Amino acid sequence: MEDKYFIEGGTRLNGSVCISGSKNASLPLLAASLLTEDKCVLKGIPKLLDTCNMMKMLSGLGAQISNQGGQVTIQTREVQESGQLYQYARKMRASFLLLGPLLVRTGEVCLPLPGGCAIGNRPVDLHLKGLTALGAEFAVEKGHIKASAKHLIGNEVSLDYRSVGATENIMMAAAAAEGCTTILNAAAEPEIVDLGNFLNKMGAKVTGAGTSCIRIEGAPDLCGVIHTVIPDRIEAGTYLIAAAAAGGQVCVQRVIPDHLKLVIEKLRQAGVPVEEGPGELVVYPTEELRPLQITTEPYPGFPTDMQPQFAALLTTAAGESTIKETVFENRFLYTEHLRRMGSHITVNGTTAKIRGVERLFPTQVKATDLRAGAALVIAALKTPGKTEIGGVYHLDRGYENLEEKLSSLGARIRRVSDRAVNL
Ligand code: EPZ
């Protein structure tokens, strides 16, 4: 059954909203807890479909997990073979982050290849290249990866692309490998830094996380740690844009402004006043939205996970904007639904051109992936009338308490499950 959102747009947002822990930091941290038999305590894990699925996979592998309002205590004394893995692994690409830790713990892994999804075919060649350099062997059989590693030994790995997931998998395996590993052309996202800090607390020696060259000195017995997850910079950026789109004054709290530099700069370029405070960002109403030129790139470049939200904002800017998507090959599916709302967006390959219109119109639309769903919510918030958004489960993957947080800012949003609609 598919839930829907009904959003009565056209009202301003006002007030403050507190950002949850980062989904994209939580997922590798949960996987990394497998690297030790000790207990780990992860604070600030957001309640999302993706984090719940990761924890289900881990308990299927033998982890003892308790979750008190986002404080997750997790201990895997012994790894068990898990058939459960497959049913969840297909649903979530991030399940592939179990590869490195499981190689360390068991030396033998069989994981389903993560499927492609709405934003591209998402290969894993860089994960395999990196882990092979550390001594792992792979065979691909019927959509599964069979991996084995008798002994992981540190090495130098250069990535053809600054892949976040590949960097994380290699860091986790290297943390327990013998000797030193250097990752060249590594991803530098804040979530990578958070993982590096976690691995250091476990007893590895990680330096350079957050730069393109990361050095990891492995340690034989990694220990359990207590760690608080960084705030979710993409959730924070989404609320900044929702406020800019709907108008009003909104304070987004529990953020690290440094993680949102380019997002803040682009909002200011578009004419949206953004004020930085201690751990918070405040958005003020704007007179007129100016068009933007955006190109997505690996961090610290403009984040691909924020381009759909900006596109929704720019549908009513005074002029023509362009968004060039360089990270994924197919991340403009959402534009079809923004066009249904009356926007003028043309997509040519990896570039979208957005000609601003006076206003959008309420209608029925459907989320095609997580950030596409966020774009549709933003478009609906600024459009007078009732917009219906299907595919809400995509949003449940990455936005904790979305309805409650938006309602607390004055949005008129209602979640209806198909069951209720049919009755
Ligand atoms: C992470 O995905 C994030 N997910 C994504 O966020 C984010 O969009 C992406 O990084 C880029 O920032 C999590 O952290 C759970 P990549 P990941 O490996 O690791 C190609 C969201 O909305 N590639 O950096 O899968 C790949 O095809 C999600 O929260 C290879 O070619 O991203 C893609 O084009 C969406 N070979 C590009 O690199 C590989 O072995 C970026 O992928 C790996 C990746």
Coordinates of C-alpha atoms and ligand atoms in Angstrom, one line a residue:
M1 CA 0.0 0.0 0.0
E2 CA 1.3 3.4 -0.9
D3 CA 0.9 6.4 1.3
K4 CA 0.3 9.8 -0.2
Y5 CA 0.9 13.4 1.0
F6 CA -1.8 16.0 0.5
I7 CA -0.2 19.5 0.8
E8 CA -2.3 22.7 0.9
G9 CA 0.4 25.1 -0.3
G10 CA 0.7 28.9 -0.5
T11 CA 1.2 29.6 3.2
R12 CA 4.4 30.9 4.6
L13 CA 6.6 28.8 6.9
N14 CA 7.8 30.3 10.2
G15 CA 9.5 29.1 13.3
S16 CA 12.4 26.7 13.9
V17 CA 13.2 23.1 13.0
C18 CA 15.8 20.8 14.5
I19 CA 17.9 18.6 12.1
S20 CA 18.2 14.9 12.7
G21 CA 21.4 12.8 12.5
S22 CA 22.8 12.2 9.1
K23 CA 21.4 9.2 7.1
N24 CA 24.6 9.1 5.0
A25 CA 26.8 9.0 8.1
S26 CA 24.6 6.6 10.0
L27 CA 24.6 3.9 7.4
P28 CA 28.5 3.4 7.2
L29 CA 28.8 3.8 11.0
L30 CA 26.2 1.0 11.6
A31 CA 28.1 -1.2 9.1
A32 CA 31.5 -0.3 10.8
S33 CA 30.2 -1.6 14.2
L34 CA 30.8 -5.1 12.7
L35 CA 34.5 -4.4 12.8
T36 CA 34.6 -5.3 16.6
E37 CA 33.1 -7.9 18.9
D38 CA 32.7 -5.1 21.5
K39 CA 29.6 -3.0 22.1
C40 CA 29.2 0.2 20.2
V41 CA 26.9 3.0 21.1
L42 CA 25.8 5.3 18.2
K43 CA 23.9 8.5 19.3
G44 CA 21.6 10.4 17.1
I45 CA 20.7 7.7 14.6
P46 CA 17.6 9.0 12.7
K47 CA 14.5 6.8 12.5
L48 CA 14.3 6.2 8.8
L49 CA 13.5 3.3 6.5
D50 CA 17.1 3.0 5.5
T51 CA 18.6 3.0 9.0
C52 CA 15.9 0.5 10.1
N53 CA 16.7 -1.7 7.1
M54 CA 20.5 -1.6 7.9
M55 CA 19.7 -2.6 11.5
K56 CA 17.5 -5.4 10.4
M57 CA 20.3 -6.7 8.2
L58 CA 22.8 -6.4 11.1
S59 CA 20.5 -8.3 13.5
G60 CA 20.1 -10.9 10.7
L61 CA 23.9 -11.3 10.8
G62 CA 23.8 -11.9 14.6
A63 CA 24.0 -8.3 16.0
Q64 CA 22.3 -7.6 19.3
I65 CA 20.7 -4.2 18.8
S66 CA 18.7 -1.9 21.1
N67 CA 17.5 1.5 20.1
Q68 CA 16.4 4.1 22.7
G69 CA 15.1 7.1 20.7
G70 CA 18.0 7.1 18.3
Q71 CA 20.7 6.0 20.8
V72 CA 21.6 2.6 19.2
T73 CA 23.6 0.1 21.2
I74 CA 24.9 -2.6 18.9
Q75 CA 27.2 -5.7 19.5
T76 CA 28.0 -8.5 17.2
R77 CA 29.8 -11.2 19.1
E78 CA 29.5 -13.7 16.4
V79 CA 28.6 -13.2 12.7
Q80 CA 25.9 -15.6 11.4
E81 CA 25.0 -16.4 7.8
S82 CA 22.0 -14.3 7.0
G83 CA 19.4 -15.2 4.5
Q84 CA 17.5 -12.1 5.6
L85 CA 20.3 -10.0 4.1
Y86 CA 19.1 -10.5 0.5
Q87 CA 15.5 -9.3 0.9
Y88 CA 16.8 -6.0 2.4
A89 CA 20.0 -5.7 0.4
R90 CA 18.1 -5.4 -2.9
K91 CA 16.1 -2.5 -1.6
M92 CA 19.1 -0.4 -0.4
R93 CA 22.3 0.2 -2.2
A94 CA 24.0 1.2 1.1
S95 CA 23.8 -2.5 2.1
F96 CA 26.9 -2.9 0.0
L97 CA 28.7 -1.1 2.8
L98 CA 28.5 -4.4 4.7
L99 CA 31.1 -5.8 2.3
G100 CA 34.3 -4.4 3.8
P101 CA 33.3 -5.1 7.5
L102 CA 32.1 -8.6 6.7
L103 CA 35.3 -9.4 4.8
V104 CA 37.2 -8.3 8.0
R105 CA 35.0 -10.4 10.3
T106 CA 34.4 -13.6 8.4
G107 CA 36.7 -13.6 5.4
E108 CA 33.8 -14.9 3.3
V109 CA 30.9 -12.8 2.0
C110 CA 28.0 -13.3 -0.4
L111 CA 26.0 -10.1 -1.1
P112 CA 23.5 -9.4 -3.7
L113 CA 24.7 -6.8 -6.2
P114 CA 22.9 -3.5 -5.4
G115 CA 20.3 -2.8 -8.1
G116 CA 20.4 0.2 -10.2
C117 CA 17.8 2.8 -9.2
A118 CA 15.9 5.8 -10.4
I119 CA 19.1 7.9 -10.5
G120 CA 21.4 5.6 -12.5
N121 CA 22.9 2.1 -12.8
R122 CA 25.2 2.6 -9.8
P123 CA 28.1 0.2 -10.5
V124 CA 30.4 -1.1 -7.6
D125 CA 33.6 -1.6 -9.6
L126 CA 35.6 0.9 -7.5
H127 CA 34.6 -0.9 -4.3
L128 CA 35.9 -4.2 -5.8
K129 CA 39.1 -2.5 -7.1
G130 CA 39.9 -1.1 -3.7
L131 CA 39.2 -4.2 -1.7
T132 CA 41.1 -6.4 -4.3
A133 CA 44.1 -4.2 -3.7
L134 CA 43.9 -5.1 0.0
G135 CA 43.9 -8.8 -0.8
A136 CA 40.2 -9.7 -1.4
E137 CA 39.1 -11.9 -4.3
F138 CA 35.7 -11.7 -6.0
A139 CA 33.4 -13.7 -8.2
V140 CA 30.1 -12.4 -9.6
E141 CA 27.4 -15.2 -9.8
K142 CA 23.8 -14.7 -10.6
G143 CA 23.6 -11.1 -9.4
H144 CA 25.6 -11.9 -6.3
I145 CA 29.1 -10.9 -5.3
K146 CA 31.0 -13.8 -3.6
A147 CA 34.0 -12.3 -1.8
S148 CA 36.9 -13.9 0.2
A149 CA 39.9 -12.5 1.9
K150 CA 42.2 -14.7 4.0
H151 CA 44.4 -11.8 5.1
L152 CA 43.8 -8.1 4.4
I153 CA 47.1 -6.2 3.9
G154 CA 47.3 -2.5 3.5
N155 CA 48.1 -1.1 0.1
E156 CA 47.8 2.1 -2.1
V157 CA 44.5 2.4 -3.9
S158 CA 43.7 5.2 -6.4
L159 CA 40.0 5.7 -7.2
D160 CA 39.1 6.6 -10.8
Y161 CA 36.2 8.5 -9.3
R162 CA 35.7 10.1 -5.8
S163 CA 33.1 7.5 -4.9
V164 CA 31.7 7.9 -1.4
G165 CA 30.7 4.3 -0.9
A166 CA 33.9 2.9 -2.3
T167 CA 36.0 5.2 -0.1
E168 CA 34.0 4.1 3.0
N169 CA 34.2 0.3 2.2
I170 CA 38.0 0.6 1.7
M171 CA 38.4 2.7 4.9
M172 CA 36.6 0.1 6.9
A173 CA 38.5 -2.9 5.5
A174 CA 41.8 -1.0 5.8
A175 CA 41.1 -0.1 9.5
A176 CA 41.6 -3.8 10.3
A177 CA 44.1 -4.7 7.6
E178 CA 47.8 -5.3 8.4
G179 CA 49.9 -2.2 7.7
C180 CA 49.0 1.0 6.0
T181 CA 46.6 1.9 3.2
T182 CA 46.5 5.1 1.2
I183 CA 43.4 6.0 -0.8
L184 CA 44.1 8.5 -3.6
N185 CA 41.3 10.5 -5.1
A186 CA 39.2 9.6 -2.1
A187 CA 35.7 11.2 -1.5
A188 CA 35.9 14.0 1.0
E189 CA 32.3 14.3 2.2
P190 CA 31.6 15.2 5.9
E191 CA 30.2 11.6 6.3
I192 CA 33.7 10.3 5.4
V193 CA 35.2 12.5 8.1
D194 CA 32.6 11.1 10.6
L195 CA 33.6 7.5 9.7
G196 CA 37.3 8.4 10.0
N197 CA 36.7 9.7 13.5
F198 CA 34.7 6.6 14.4
L199 CA 37.5 4.3 13.1
N200 CA 40.1 6.3 15.0
K201 CA 38.1 5.8 18.2
M202 CA 38.1 2.1 17.4
G203 CA 41.9 2.1 17.4
A204 CA 42.8 2.5 13.7
K205 CA 44.9 5.5 12.7
V206 CA 43.1 7.5 10.0
T207 CA 44.5 10.8 8.7
G208 CA 43.5 13.0 5.8
A209 CA 39.7 12.1 6.0
G210 CA 38.0 15.1 4.3
T211 CA 40.8 15.4 1.8
S212 CA 41.4 13.5 -1.4
C213 CA 44.2 11.5 0.2
I214 CA 43.3 9.3 3.2
R215 CA 45.8 7.2 5.1
I216 CA 44.7 4.4 7.3
E217 CA 47.0 2.4 9.6
G218 CA 45.2 -0.8 10.4
A219 CA 44.9 -2.2 14.0
P220 CA 44.5 -5.9 14.9
D221 CA 41.8 -5.6 17.6
L222 CA 39.5 -2.7 17.0
C223 CA 37.4 -1.8 20.1
G224 CA 33.9 -0.7 20.8
V225 CA 33.2 3.1 20.9
I226 CA 30.6 5.7 21.8
H227 CA 30.0 8.1 18.9
T228 CA 27.4 10.8 18.0
V229 CA 26.4 11.0 14.4
I230 CA 26.9 14.4 12.6
P231 CA 23.7 16.3 11.6
D232 CA 22.2 15.6 8.2
R233 CA 23.4 18.4 5.9
I234 CA 21.0 17.4 3.1
E235 CA 18.0 17.4 5.4
A236 CA 19.2 20.8 6.6
G237 CA 19.6 22.1 3.0
T238 CA 16.1 20.8 2.2
Y239 CA 14.5 22.8 5.0
L240 CA 16.4 25.9 4.0
I241 CA 15.0 25.6 0.5
A242 CA 11.5 24.8 1.7
A243 CA 11.6 28.0 3.7
A244 CA 12.9 30.0 0.8
A245 CA 10.3 28.6 -1.5
A246 CA 7.3 29.0 0.8
G247 CA 8.5 32.4 2.2
G248 CA 8.7 33.3 5.8
Q249 CA 11.4 33.2 8.4
V250 CA 12.8 29.8 9.5
C251 CA 15.6 28.9 11.8
V252 CA 17.2 25.5 11.0
Q253 CA 18.9 24.3 14.2
R254 CA 21.6 21.6 15.0
V255 CA 23.5 22.2 11.7
I256 CA 27.2 22.5 10.9
P257 CA 27.2 25.5 8.5
D258 CA 30.6 24.5 7.2
H259 CA 29.0 21.4 5.6
L260 CA 26.5 23.6 3.7
K261 CA 28.9 26.3 2.3
L262 CA 27.9 26.0 -1.4
V263 CA 24.2 25.5 -0.6
I264 CA 24.2 28.8 1.5
E265 CA 26.2 30.6 -1.3
K266 CA 23.7 29.5 -4.0
L267 CA 20.7 30.5 -1.9
R268 CA 22.3 34.0 -1.4
Q269 CA 23.1 34.2 -5.1
A270 CA 19.3 33.5 -5.7
G271 CA 18.5 36.4 -3.5
V272 CA 17.6 34.5 -0.4
P273 CA 18.9 36.1 2.8
V274 CA 20.7 33.4 4.9
E275 CA 22.1 34.3 8.3
E276 CA 24.6 32.0 10.1
G277 CA 24.4 31.5 13.8
P278 CA 26.0 29.1 16.3
G279 CA 24.9 25.7 15.0
E280 CA 22.0 27.2 13.1
L281 CA 21.0 28.9 9.9
V282 CA 18.2 31.4 9.5
V283 CA 16.4 32.0 6.2
Y284 CA 14.4 35.2 5.6
P285 CA 11.8 36.1 3.0
T286 CA 13.1 37.1 -0.4
E287 CA 11.7 39.8 -2.7
E288 CA 12.4 38.1 -5.9
L289 CA 14.2 34.8 -6.7
R290 CA 17.1 35.2 -9.1
P291 CA 18.0 32.4 -11.6
L292 CA 21.1 30.2 -10.9
Q293 CA 23.7 28.2 -12.8
I294 CA 24.5 25.0 -10.8
T295 CA 26.9 22.2 -11.5
T296 CA 27.0 19.2 -9.1
E297 CA 30.3 17.7 -8.1
P298 CA 31.8 15.6 -5.3
Y299 CA 32.3 17.4 -2.0
P300 CA 33.2 20.2 -1.4
G301 CA 31.5 20.9 -4.8
F302 CA 27.8 21.5 -5.0
P303 CA 26.0 18.4 -3.7
T304 CA 24.0 16.3 -6.2
D305 CA 21.6 15.4 -3.3
M306 CA 20.5 19.1 -3.3
Q307 CA 19.9 19.6 -7.1
P308 CA 16.3 18.4 -7.2
Q309 CA 15.3 20.7 -4.3
F310 CA 17.0 23.7 -6.0
A311 CA 15.2 22.9 -9.2
A312 CA 11.9 23.1 -7.4
L313 CA 12.8 26.5 -6.0
L314 CA 14.0 27.8 -9.3
T315 CA 10.8 26.9 -11.2
T316 CA 9.5 30.4 -10.3
A317 CA 12.7 32.4 -10.4
A318 CA 12.8 35.5 -12.7
G319 CA 14.8 34.1 -15.6
E320 CA 16.5 30.9 -16.9
S321 CA 18.5 28.6 -14.6
T322 CA 20.6 25.6 -15.6
I323 CA 21.5 22.6 -13.5
K324 CA 24.4 20.4 -14.8
E325 CA 24.4 16.9 -13.1
T326 CA 27.9 15.4 -13.3
V327 CA 27.6 12.7 -10.5
F328 CA 24.7 10.6 -11.7
E329 CA 23.7 9.9 -15.2
N330 CA 20.0 10.0 -14.7
R331 CA 18.9 12.3 -11.9
F332 CA 16.2 14.4 -13.7
L333 CA 13.3 12.0 -13.6
Y334 CA 11.6 14.3 -11.1
T335 CA 11.4 17.1 -13.7
E336 CA 8.5 15.3 -15.4
H337 CA 6.4 15.8 -12.3
L338 CA 7.5 19.5 -11.9
R339 CA 6.4 20.0 -15.5
R340 CA 3.0 18.5 -14.6
M341 CA 2.8 21.3 -12.0
G342 CA 3.3 23.9 -14.8
S343 CA 7.1 24.4 -14.6
H344 CA 9.1 25.0 -17.8
I345 CA 12.0 22.5 -17.5
T346 CA 13.8 21.0 -20.5
V347 CA 16.4 18.2 -20.0
N348 CA 19.1 17.6 -22.5
G349 CA 21.4 14.8 -21.4
T350 CA 22.9 15.8 -18.0
T351 CA 21.7 19.4 -18.1
A352 CA 18.3 20.8 -17.1
K353 CA 17.2 24.3 -18.2
I354 CA 14.6 25.9 -16.1
R355 CA 12.7 28.9 -17.4
G356 CA 10.9 30.6 -14.5
V357 CA 7.1 30.9 -14.5
E358 CA 4.8 33.1 -12.5
R359 CA 3.4 30.2 -10.5
L360 CA 2.9 26.4 -10.4
F361 CA -0.5 24.6 -10.2
P362 CA -1.6 22.0 -7.7
T363 CA -2.1 18.5 -9.2
Q364 CA -1.2 14.8 -8.6
V365 CA 2.5 13.9 -8.8
K366 CA 4.7 11.0 -7.6
A367 CA 8.1 10.8 -6.1
T368 CA 10.6 8.7 -8.1
D369 CA 13.4 8.7 -5.5
L370 CA 14.2 10.3 -2.1
R371 CA 15.4 13.7 -3.2
A372 CA 12.9 13.9 -6.1
G373 CA 10.2 13.5 -3.4
A374 CA 11.8 16.4 -1.5
A375 CA 11.6 18.5 -4.6
L376 CA 7.9 17.8 -5.0
V377 CA 7.2 18.7 -1.4
I378 CA 9.0 22.0 -1.9
A379 CA 7.1 22.7 -5.1
A380 CA 3.8 21.9 -3.3
L381 CA 4.5 24.1 -0.3
K382 CA 4.8 27.1 -2.5
T383 CA 1.8 26.3 -4.7
P384 CA -1.6 27.6 -3.6
G385 CA -4.1 24.7 -3.6
K386 CA -4.0 21.0 -2.8
T387 CA -1.2 18.9 -4.3
E388 CA -1.2 15.1 -4.0
I389 CA 2.2 13.5 -3.8
G390 CA 2.5 9.7 -4.2
G391 CA 5.5 7.5 -3.4
V392 CA 5.9 8.9 0.1
Y393 CA 7.9 5.8 1.1
H394 CA 10.8 7.3 -0.8
L395 CA 10.7 10.2 1.6
D396 CA 10.5 7.9 4.6
R397 CA 13.9 6.6 3.6
G398 CA 15.7 9.9 4.3
Y399 CA 13.6 12.4 6.2
E400 CA 12.8 11.8 9.9
N401 CA 9.4 13.1 11.1
L402 CA 8.9 15.1 7.9
E403 CA 5.2 15.8 8.4
E404 CA 5.7 16.8 12.1
K405 CA 8.6 19.1 11.3
L406 CA 6.9 20.8 8.4
S407 CA 3.6 21.1 10.3
S408 CA 5.4 22.7 13.2
L409 CA 6.6 25.4 10.7
G410 CA 3.0 26.0 9.7
A411 CA 2.8 23.8 6.6
R412 CA -0.6 22.2 5.9
I413 CA 0.5 18.6 5.1
R414 CA -1.5 15.4 5.6
R415 CA -0.4 11.8 5.1
V416 CA -3.1 9.5 3.8
S417 CA -2.6 5.8 3.3
D418 CA -4.1 4.2 0.3
R419 CA -6.2 2.0 2.6
A420 CA -7.9 5.1 4.0
V421 CA -8.4 6.6 0.5
N422 CA -10.0 3.3 -0.8
L423 CA -12.4 2.9 2.2
Ligands
EPZ1 C1 26.4 8.2 -1.7 O1 26.0 7.3 -2.6 C2 25.2 8.8 -1.0 N1 24.5 7.7 -0.3 C3 24.2 9.3 -2.1 O2 23.1 9.9 -1.4 C4 25.0 10.5 -2.8 O3 24.2 11.0 -3.8 C5 26.3 10.0 -3.4 O4 27.1 9.3 -2.3 C6 27.1 11.0 -4.0 O5 27.4 12.1 -3.1 C7 24.9 7.3 0.9 O6 25.9 7.8 1.4 C8 24.2 6.1 1.5 P1 29.1 7.2 -5.1 P2 27.1 6.3 -3.3 O7 29.7 5.9 -4.9 O8 28.2 6.0 -2.3 C9 29.7 6.0 -9.6 C10 20.8 10.3 -1.0 O9 19.9 10.8 -1.7 N2 30.4 4.8 -9.1 O10 29.9 8.4 -4.7 O11 26.4 5.2 -3.9 C11 28.2 6.0 -9.4 O12 27.6 5.2 -10.4 C12 21.8 9.3 -1.7 O13 21.0 10.4 0.2 C13 31.0 4.0 -10.0 O14 31.1 4.2 -11.2 O15 27.7 7.3 -4.4 C14 27.8 7.4 -9.4 O16 27.6 7.8 -10.7 C15 21.5 9.3 -3.2 N3 31.6 2.9 -9.5 C16 29.0 8.1 -8.8 O17 30.1 7.2 -8.9 C17 31.6 2.6 -8.1 O18 32.2 1.5 -7.7 C18 28.8 8.5 -7.4 O19 28.6 7.3 -6.6 C19 30.9 3.4 -7.3 C20 30.3 4.6 -7.7

